[in-house]
CSV table of C-alpha atoms (C1' of nucleotides) and ligand atoms in Angstrom, one decimal:
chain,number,residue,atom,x,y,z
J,77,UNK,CA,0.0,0.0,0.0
J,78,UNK,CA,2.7,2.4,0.6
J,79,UNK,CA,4.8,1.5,-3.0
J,80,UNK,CA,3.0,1.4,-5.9
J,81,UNK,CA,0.3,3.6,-4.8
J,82,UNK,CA,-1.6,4.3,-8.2
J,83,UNK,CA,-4.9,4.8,-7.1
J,84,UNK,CA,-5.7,7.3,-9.8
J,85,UNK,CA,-4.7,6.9,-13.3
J,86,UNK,CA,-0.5,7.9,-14.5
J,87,UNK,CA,-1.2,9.9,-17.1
J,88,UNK,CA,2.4,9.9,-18.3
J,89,UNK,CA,5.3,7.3,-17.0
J,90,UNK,CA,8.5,9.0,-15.1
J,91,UNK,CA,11.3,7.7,-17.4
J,92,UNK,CA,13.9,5.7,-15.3
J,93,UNK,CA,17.6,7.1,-16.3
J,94,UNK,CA,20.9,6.0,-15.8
J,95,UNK,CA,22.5,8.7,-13.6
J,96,UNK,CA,25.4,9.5,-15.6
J,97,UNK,CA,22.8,10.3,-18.7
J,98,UNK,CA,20.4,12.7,-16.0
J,99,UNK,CA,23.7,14.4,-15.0
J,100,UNK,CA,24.7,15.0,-18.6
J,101,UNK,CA,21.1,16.6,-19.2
J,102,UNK,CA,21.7,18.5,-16.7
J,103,UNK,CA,25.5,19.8,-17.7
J,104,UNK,CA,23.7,20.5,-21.1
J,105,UNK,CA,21.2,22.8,-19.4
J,106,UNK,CA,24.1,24.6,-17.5
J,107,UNK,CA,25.7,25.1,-20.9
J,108,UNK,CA,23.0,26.6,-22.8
J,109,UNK,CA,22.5,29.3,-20.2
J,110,UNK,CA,26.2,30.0,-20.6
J,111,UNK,CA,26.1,30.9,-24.2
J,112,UNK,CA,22.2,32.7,-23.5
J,113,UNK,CA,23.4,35.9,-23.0
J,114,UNK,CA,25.5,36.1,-26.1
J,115,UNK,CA,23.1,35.0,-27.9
J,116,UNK,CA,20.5,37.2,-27.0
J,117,UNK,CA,22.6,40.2,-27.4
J,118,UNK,CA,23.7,38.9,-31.2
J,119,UNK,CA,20.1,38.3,-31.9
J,120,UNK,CA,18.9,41.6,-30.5
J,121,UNK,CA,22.1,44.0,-31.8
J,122,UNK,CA,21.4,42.5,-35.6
J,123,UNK,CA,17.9,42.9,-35.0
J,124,UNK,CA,18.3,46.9,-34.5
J,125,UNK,CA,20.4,47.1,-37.0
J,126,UNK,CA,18.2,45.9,-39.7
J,127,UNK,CA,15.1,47.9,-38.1
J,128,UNK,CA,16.5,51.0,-36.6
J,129,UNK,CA,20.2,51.7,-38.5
J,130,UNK,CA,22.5,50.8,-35.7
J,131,UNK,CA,22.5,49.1,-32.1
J,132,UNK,CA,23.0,51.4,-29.2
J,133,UNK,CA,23.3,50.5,-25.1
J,134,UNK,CA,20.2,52.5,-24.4
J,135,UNK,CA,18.2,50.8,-27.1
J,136,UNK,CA,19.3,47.4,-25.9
J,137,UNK,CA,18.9,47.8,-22.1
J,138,UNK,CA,15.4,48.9,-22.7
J,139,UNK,CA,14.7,45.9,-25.1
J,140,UNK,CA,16.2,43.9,-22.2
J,141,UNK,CA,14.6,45.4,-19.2
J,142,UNK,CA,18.6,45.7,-17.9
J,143,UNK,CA,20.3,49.2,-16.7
J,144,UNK,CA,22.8,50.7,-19.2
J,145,UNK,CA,25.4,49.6,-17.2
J,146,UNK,CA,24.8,45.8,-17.1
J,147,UNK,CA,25.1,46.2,-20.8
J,148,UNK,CA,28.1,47.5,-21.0
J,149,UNK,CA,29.7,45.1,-19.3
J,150,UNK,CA,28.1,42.3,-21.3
J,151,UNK,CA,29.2,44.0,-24.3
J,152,UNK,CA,32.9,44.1,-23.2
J,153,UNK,CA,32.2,40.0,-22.6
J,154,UNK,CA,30.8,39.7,-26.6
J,155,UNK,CA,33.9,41.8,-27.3
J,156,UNK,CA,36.3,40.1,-25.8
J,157,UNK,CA,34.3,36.6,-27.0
J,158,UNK,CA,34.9,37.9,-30.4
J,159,UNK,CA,30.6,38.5,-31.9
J,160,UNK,CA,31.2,41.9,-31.8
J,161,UNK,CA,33.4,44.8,-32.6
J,162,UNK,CA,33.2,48.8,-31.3
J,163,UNK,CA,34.7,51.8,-30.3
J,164,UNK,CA,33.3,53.0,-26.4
J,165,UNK,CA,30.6,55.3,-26.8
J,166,UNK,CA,29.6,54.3,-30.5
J,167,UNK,CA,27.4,51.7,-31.8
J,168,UNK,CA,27.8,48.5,-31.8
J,169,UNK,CA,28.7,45.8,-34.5
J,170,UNK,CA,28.7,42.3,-35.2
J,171,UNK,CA,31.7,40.6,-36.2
J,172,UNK,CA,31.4,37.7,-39.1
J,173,UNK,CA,31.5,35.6,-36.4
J,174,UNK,CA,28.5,37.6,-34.2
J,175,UNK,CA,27.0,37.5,-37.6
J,176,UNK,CA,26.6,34.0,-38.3
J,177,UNK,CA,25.7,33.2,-34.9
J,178,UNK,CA,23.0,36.2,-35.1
J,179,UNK,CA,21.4,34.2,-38.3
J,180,UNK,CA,22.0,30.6,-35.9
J,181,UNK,CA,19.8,32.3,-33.6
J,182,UNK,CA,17.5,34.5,-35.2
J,183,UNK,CA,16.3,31.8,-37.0
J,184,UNK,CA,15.9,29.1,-34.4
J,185,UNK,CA,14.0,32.1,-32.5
J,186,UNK,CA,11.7,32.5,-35.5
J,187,UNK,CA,10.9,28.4,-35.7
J,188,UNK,CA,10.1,28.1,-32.0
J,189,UNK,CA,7.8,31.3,-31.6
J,190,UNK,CA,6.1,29.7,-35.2
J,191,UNK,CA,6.0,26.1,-33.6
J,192,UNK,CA,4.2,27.5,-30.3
J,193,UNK,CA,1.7,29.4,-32.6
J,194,UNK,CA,0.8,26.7,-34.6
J,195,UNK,CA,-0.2,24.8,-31.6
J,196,UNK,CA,-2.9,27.5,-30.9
J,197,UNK,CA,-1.1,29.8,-28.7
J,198,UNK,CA,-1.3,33.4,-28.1
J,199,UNK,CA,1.6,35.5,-29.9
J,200,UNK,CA,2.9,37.4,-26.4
J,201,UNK,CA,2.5,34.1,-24.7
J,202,UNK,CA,4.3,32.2,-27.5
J,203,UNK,CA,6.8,35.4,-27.6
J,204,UNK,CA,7.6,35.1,-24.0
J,205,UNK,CA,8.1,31.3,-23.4
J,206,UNK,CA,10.1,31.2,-26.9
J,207,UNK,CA,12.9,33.6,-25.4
J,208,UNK,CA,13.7,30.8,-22.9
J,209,UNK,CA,13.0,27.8,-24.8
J,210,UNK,CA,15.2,28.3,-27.2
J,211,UNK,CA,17.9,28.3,-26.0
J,212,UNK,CA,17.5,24.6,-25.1
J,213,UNK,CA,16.3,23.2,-28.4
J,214,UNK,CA,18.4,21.1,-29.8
J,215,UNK,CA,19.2,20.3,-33.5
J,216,UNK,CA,16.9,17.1,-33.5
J,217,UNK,CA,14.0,18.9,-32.0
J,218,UNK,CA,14.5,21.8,-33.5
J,219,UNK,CA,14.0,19.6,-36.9
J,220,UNK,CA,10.8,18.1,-35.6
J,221,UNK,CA,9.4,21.2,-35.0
J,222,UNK,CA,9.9,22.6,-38.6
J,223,UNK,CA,9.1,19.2,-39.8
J,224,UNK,CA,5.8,19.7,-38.0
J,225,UNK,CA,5.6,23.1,-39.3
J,226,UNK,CA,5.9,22.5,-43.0
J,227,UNK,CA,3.7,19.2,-42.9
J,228,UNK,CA,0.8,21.2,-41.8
D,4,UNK,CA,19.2,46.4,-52.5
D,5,UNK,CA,20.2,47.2,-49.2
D,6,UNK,CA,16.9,47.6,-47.4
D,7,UNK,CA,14.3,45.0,-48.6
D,8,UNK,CA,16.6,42.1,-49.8
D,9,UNK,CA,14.0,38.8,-49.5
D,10,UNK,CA,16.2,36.9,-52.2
D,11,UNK,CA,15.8,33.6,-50.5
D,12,UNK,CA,12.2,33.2,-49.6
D,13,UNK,CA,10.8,34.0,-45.8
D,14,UNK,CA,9.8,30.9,-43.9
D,15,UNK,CA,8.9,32.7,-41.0
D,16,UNK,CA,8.7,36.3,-40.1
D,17,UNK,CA,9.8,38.1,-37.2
D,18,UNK,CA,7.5,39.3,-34.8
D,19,UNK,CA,7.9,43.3,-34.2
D,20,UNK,CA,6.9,43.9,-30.4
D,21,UNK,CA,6.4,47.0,-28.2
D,22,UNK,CA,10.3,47.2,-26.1
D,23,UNK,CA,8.5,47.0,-23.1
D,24,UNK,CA,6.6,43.5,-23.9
D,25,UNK,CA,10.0,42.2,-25.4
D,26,UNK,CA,11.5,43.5,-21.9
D,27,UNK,CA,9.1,41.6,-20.3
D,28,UNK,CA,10.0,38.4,-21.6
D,29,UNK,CA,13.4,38.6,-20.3
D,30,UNK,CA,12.3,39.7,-17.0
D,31,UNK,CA,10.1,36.3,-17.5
D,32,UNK,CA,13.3,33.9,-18.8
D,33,UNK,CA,15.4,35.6,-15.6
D,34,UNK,CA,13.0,34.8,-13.2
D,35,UNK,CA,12.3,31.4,-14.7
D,36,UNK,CA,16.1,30.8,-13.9
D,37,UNK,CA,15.8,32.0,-10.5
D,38,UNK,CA,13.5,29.7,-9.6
D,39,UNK,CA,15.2,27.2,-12.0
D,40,UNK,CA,17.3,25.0,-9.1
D,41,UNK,CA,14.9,25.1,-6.5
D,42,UNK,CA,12.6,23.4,-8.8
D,43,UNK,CA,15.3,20.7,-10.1
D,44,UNK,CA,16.3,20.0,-6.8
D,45,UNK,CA,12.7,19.3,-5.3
D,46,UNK,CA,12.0,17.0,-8.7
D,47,UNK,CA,15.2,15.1,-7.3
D,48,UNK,CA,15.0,15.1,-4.1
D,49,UNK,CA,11.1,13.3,-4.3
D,50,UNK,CA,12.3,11.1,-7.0
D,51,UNK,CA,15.0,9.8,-5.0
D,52,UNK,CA,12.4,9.5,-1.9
D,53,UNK,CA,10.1,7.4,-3.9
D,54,UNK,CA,12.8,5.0,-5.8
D,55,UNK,CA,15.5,5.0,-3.3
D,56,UNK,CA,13.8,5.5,0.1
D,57,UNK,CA,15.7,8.7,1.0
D,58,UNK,CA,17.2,11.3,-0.8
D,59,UNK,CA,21.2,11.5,0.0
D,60,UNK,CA,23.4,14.2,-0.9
D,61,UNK,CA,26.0,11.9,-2.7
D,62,UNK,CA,23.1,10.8,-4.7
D,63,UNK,CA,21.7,14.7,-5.6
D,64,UNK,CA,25.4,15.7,-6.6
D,65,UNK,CA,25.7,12.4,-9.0
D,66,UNK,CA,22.3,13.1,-11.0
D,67,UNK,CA,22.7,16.4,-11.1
D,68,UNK,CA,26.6,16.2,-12.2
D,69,UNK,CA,27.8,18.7,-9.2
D,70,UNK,CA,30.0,18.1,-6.6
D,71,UNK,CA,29.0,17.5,-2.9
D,72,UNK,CA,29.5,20.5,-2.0
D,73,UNK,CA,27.6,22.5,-4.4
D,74,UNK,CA,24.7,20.7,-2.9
D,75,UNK,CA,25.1,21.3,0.6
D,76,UNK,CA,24.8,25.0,-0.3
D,77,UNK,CA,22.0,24.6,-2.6
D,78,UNK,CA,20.4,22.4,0.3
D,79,UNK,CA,20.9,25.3,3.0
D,80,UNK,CA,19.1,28.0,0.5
D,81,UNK,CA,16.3,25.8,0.1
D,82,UNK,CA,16.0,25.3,3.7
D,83,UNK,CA,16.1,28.9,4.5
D,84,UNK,CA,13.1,29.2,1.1
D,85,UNK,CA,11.3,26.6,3.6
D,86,UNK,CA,11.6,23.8,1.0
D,87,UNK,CA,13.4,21.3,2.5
D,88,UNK,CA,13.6,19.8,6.0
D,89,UNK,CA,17.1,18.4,7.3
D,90,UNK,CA,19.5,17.8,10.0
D,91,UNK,CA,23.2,18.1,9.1
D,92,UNK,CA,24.6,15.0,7.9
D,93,UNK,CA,21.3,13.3,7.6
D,94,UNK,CA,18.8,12.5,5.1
D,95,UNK,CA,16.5,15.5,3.5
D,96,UNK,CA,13.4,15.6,3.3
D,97,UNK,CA,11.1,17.9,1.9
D,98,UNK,CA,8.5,20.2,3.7
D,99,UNK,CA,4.7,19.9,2.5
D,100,UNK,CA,5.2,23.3,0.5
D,101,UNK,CA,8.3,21.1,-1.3
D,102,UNK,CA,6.1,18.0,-2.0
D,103,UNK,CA,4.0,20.6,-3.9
D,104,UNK,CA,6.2,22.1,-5.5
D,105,UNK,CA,7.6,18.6,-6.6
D,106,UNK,CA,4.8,17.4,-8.0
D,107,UNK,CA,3.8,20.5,-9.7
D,108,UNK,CA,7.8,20.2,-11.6
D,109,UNK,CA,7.2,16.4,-12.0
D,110,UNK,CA,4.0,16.2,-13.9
D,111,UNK,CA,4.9,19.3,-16.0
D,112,UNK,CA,8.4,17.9,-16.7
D,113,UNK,CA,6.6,14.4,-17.7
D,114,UNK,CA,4.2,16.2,-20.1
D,115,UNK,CA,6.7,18.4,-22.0
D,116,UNK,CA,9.0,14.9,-22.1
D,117,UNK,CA,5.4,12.8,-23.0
D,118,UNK,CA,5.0,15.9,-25.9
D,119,UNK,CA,8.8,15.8,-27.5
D,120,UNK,CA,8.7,12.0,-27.6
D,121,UNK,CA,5.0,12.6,-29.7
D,122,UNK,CA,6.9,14.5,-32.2
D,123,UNK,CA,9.2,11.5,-33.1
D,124,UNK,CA,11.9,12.9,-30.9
D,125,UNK,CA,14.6,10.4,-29.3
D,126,UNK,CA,13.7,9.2,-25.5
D,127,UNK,CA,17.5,10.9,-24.5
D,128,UNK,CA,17.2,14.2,-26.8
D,129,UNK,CA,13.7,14.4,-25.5
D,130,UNK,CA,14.6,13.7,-21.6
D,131,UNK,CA,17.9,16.5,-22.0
D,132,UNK,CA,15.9,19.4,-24.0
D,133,UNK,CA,13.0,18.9,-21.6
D,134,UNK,CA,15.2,19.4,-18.5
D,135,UNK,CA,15.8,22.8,-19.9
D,136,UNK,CA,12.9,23.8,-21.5
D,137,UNK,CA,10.3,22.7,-18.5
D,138,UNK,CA,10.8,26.1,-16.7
D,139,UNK,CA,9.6,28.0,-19.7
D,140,UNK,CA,6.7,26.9,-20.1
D,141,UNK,CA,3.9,28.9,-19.3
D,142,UNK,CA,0.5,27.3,-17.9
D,143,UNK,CA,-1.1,28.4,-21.4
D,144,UNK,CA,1.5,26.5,-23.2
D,145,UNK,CA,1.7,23.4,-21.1
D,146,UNK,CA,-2.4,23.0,-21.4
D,147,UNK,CA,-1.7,23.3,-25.4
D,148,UNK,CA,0.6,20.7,-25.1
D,149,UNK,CA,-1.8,18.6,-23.0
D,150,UNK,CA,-4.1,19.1,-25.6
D,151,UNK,CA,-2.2,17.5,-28.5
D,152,UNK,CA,-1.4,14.9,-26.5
D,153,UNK,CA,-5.0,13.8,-25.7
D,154,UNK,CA,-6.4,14.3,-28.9
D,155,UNK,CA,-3.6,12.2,-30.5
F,73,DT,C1',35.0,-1.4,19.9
F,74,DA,C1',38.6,0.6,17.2
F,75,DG,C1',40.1,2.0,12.8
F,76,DA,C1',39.3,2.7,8.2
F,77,DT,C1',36.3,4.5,4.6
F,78,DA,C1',32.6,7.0,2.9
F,79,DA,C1',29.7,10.9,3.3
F,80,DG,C1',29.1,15.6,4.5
F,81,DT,C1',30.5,20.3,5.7
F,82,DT,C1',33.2,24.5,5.9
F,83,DA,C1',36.2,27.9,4.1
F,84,DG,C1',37.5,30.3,0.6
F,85,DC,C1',38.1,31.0,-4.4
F,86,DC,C1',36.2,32.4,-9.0
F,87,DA,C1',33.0,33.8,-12.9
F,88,DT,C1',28.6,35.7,-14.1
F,89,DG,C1',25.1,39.0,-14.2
F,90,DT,C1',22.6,42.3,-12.0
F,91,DC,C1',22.4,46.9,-9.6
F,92,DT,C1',23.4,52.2,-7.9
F,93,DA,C1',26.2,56.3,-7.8
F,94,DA,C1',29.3,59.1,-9.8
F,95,DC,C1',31.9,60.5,-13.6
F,96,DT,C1',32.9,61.3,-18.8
F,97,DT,C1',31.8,61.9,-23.4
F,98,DT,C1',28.9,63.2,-27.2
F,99,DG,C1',25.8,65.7,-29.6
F,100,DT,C1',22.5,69.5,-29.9
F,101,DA,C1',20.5,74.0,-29.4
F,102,DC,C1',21.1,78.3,-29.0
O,58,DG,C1',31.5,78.1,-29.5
O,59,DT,C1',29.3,77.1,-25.1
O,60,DA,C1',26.3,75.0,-22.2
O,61,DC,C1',23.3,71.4,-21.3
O,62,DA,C1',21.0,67.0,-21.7
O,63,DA,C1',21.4,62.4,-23.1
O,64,DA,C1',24.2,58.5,-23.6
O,65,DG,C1',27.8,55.8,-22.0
O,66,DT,C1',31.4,54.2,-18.8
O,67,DT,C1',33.6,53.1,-14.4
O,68,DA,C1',33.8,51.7,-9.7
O,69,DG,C1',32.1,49.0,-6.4
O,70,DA,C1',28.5,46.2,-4.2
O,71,DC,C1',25.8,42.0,-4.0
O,72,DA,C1',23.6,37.3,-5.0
O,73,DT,C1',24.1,33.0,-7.3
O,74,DG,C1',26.2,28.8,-8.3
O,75,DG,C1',30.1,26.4,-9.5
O,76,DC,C1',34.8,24.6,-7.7
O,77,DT,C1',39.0,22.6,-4.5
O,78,DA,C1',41.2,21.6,-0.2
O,79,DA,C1',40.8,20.5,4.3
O,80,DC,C1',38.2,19.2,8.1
O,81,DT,C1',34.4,16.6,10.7
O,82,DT,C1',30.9,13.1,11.3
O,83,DA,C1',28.8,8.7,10.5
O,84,DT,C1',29.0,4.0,9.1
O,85,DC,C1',30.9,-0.3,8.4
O,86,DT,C1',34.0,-4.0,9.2
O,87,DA,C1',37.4,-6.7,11.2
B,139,MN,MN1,16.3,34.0,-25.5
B,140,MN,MN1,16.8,28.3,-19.4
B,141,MN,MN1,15.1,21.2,-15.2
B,142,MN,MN1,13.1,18.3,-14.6
DNA sequence: TAGATAAGTTAGCCATGTCTAACTTTGTAC
DNA sequence: GTACAAAGTTAGACATGGCTAACTTATCTA
C-alpha cells in the first residue's frame, strides 16, 4: 500500500535514467545558459540594426529590461568573445562571427515562436516562453518542430 | 538592395513587439532561472524518496553532475526558502510546501518529455531538452501541449 | 569497539550578471 | 562656440552557483 500507490490513473510514466545520462542533461542545461546571454545580445544588436540603422546600449537595455550599465559590461564579454566589434561610446557591431551566430539564432527564434503558434497559442505568450525555450532546443527537436511546421 | 533584400524566400517572419513586452519576456526567462534549481532540486529530491527510500546528498550531486558540495549549499538555500527539511549530515526531506512544489515540476516535466517524444523525438534528446525547456513553459503552453497529446 | 572508509560540511576562491552612484563623453541647441 | 541633456562608462556592491582543499561526522567491518 505504501509502493506502488496508483490509485488514480498515470497519465504519463517518469522515465527511469541512468545517472550518468540525468547528470549530462543537466550539464547541457548549464551550458545553454552559458552561451544565452550572447546570444541574446547577437540576436537583438542585428535585430536593430536591420530595423533601426544601428545598435545602441540605451536601445538594448530597454529591449532587455537591464540598466545601461549591465550592458556594457556584457558588451565588453561579446567583445572580448569575439561577436562583436566597437569603439566606447559608438554603436555596436557584429563581427562575421557575431553575424553567423545572429542568423543561428534568429532563425531558431523565429521556428520556436512559429511552432508555439501553430499549436494554438497566443503571440505574447508564444513570444515570451520562446525567449527561454530556445535556448535549449536542440538540432533534432528543433528539426521536428519545422518538420511539423511545414507538414501542416 | 540594401533595405528589402528577401532573395531567398521567408519561412517565418519576425514578430515586431512593443520594447517594453519584449522586456518583459526577459524579466520572465530571468526569473524562470531564478526559480530554476529550487525546482530541479525538489523533482530530485522526491524522485529519489520514492525510488531510493531517502534522498542523499552523494546521490543529488551524481544526478545532477555537481559536486558535494555544491549541494550542501544549494540544500541550505532551500532550507532557508522553507523547501526542505534536514539535519546536518542526515537524510533530507522535503517540507509539504516542497512536496507541492515537486509534484507540480514532475508532472509538467513528464508532459513536456510525453509531448517531444510525440513529435518523433529520441527518449535521451527528448529527456535533455525537456530538462531545460520545463521552466519556460507557461501554464497556457503546457495546457496546449496537454491538448495535443490527448487528442492524438 | 577501534580503525578505516565514505559521506558531508566548511572555508575560501572564481565567474557571471545584476544593480546604484558618480563620472565622462557626445551631440545639440542656441 | 558654449552649455546642457542624453548617452555611455567606471567603480564598487551583492547574490548565485560552480569549484578545490581541508576538516568533521557517520557508518561499516574486522
Ligand atoms: Mn532568448
Ligand atoms: Mn533556461
Ligand atoms: Mn530542469
Ligand atoms: Mn526536470
Amino acid at each position: 500500500m505504501t509502493k506502488l500507490q496508483s490509485q488514480g490513473r498515470e497519465p504519463f510514466e517518469a522515465v527511469d535514467r541512468a545517472p550518468e545520462a540525468q547528470a549530462d542533461g543537466f550539464a547541457t542545461v548549464r551550458q545553454a545558459h552559458e552561451s544565452e546571454i550572447a546570444e541574446d545580445y547577437v540576436e537583438l544588436i542585428a535585430e536593430l540594426i536591420e530595423t533601426r540603422g544601428e545598435a545602441r546600449p540605451v536601445e538594448i537595455a530597454e529591449r532587455l529590461g537591464v540598466k545601461p550599465p549591465t550592458v556594457t559590461k556584457n558588451i565588453s564579454r561579446l567583445k572580448a568573445a569575439g561577436l562583436v566589434r566597437r569603439e566606447p561610446y559608438r554603436a555596436i557591431f557584429l563581427t562575421d562571427a557575431g553575424q553567423d551566430l545572429a542568423e543561428i539564432c534568429r532563425r531558431r527564434h523565429r521556428v520556436v515562436v512559429a511552432f508555439l503558434l501553430s499549436l494554438g497559442i497566443d503571440k505574447e505568450t508564444a513570444e515570451r516562453d520562446a525567449e527561454g525555450i530556445e535556448h535549449h532546443v536542440s538540432g533534432t527537436t528543433l528539426e521536428a518542430f519545422e518538420r511539423r511546421l511545414n507538414q501542416k
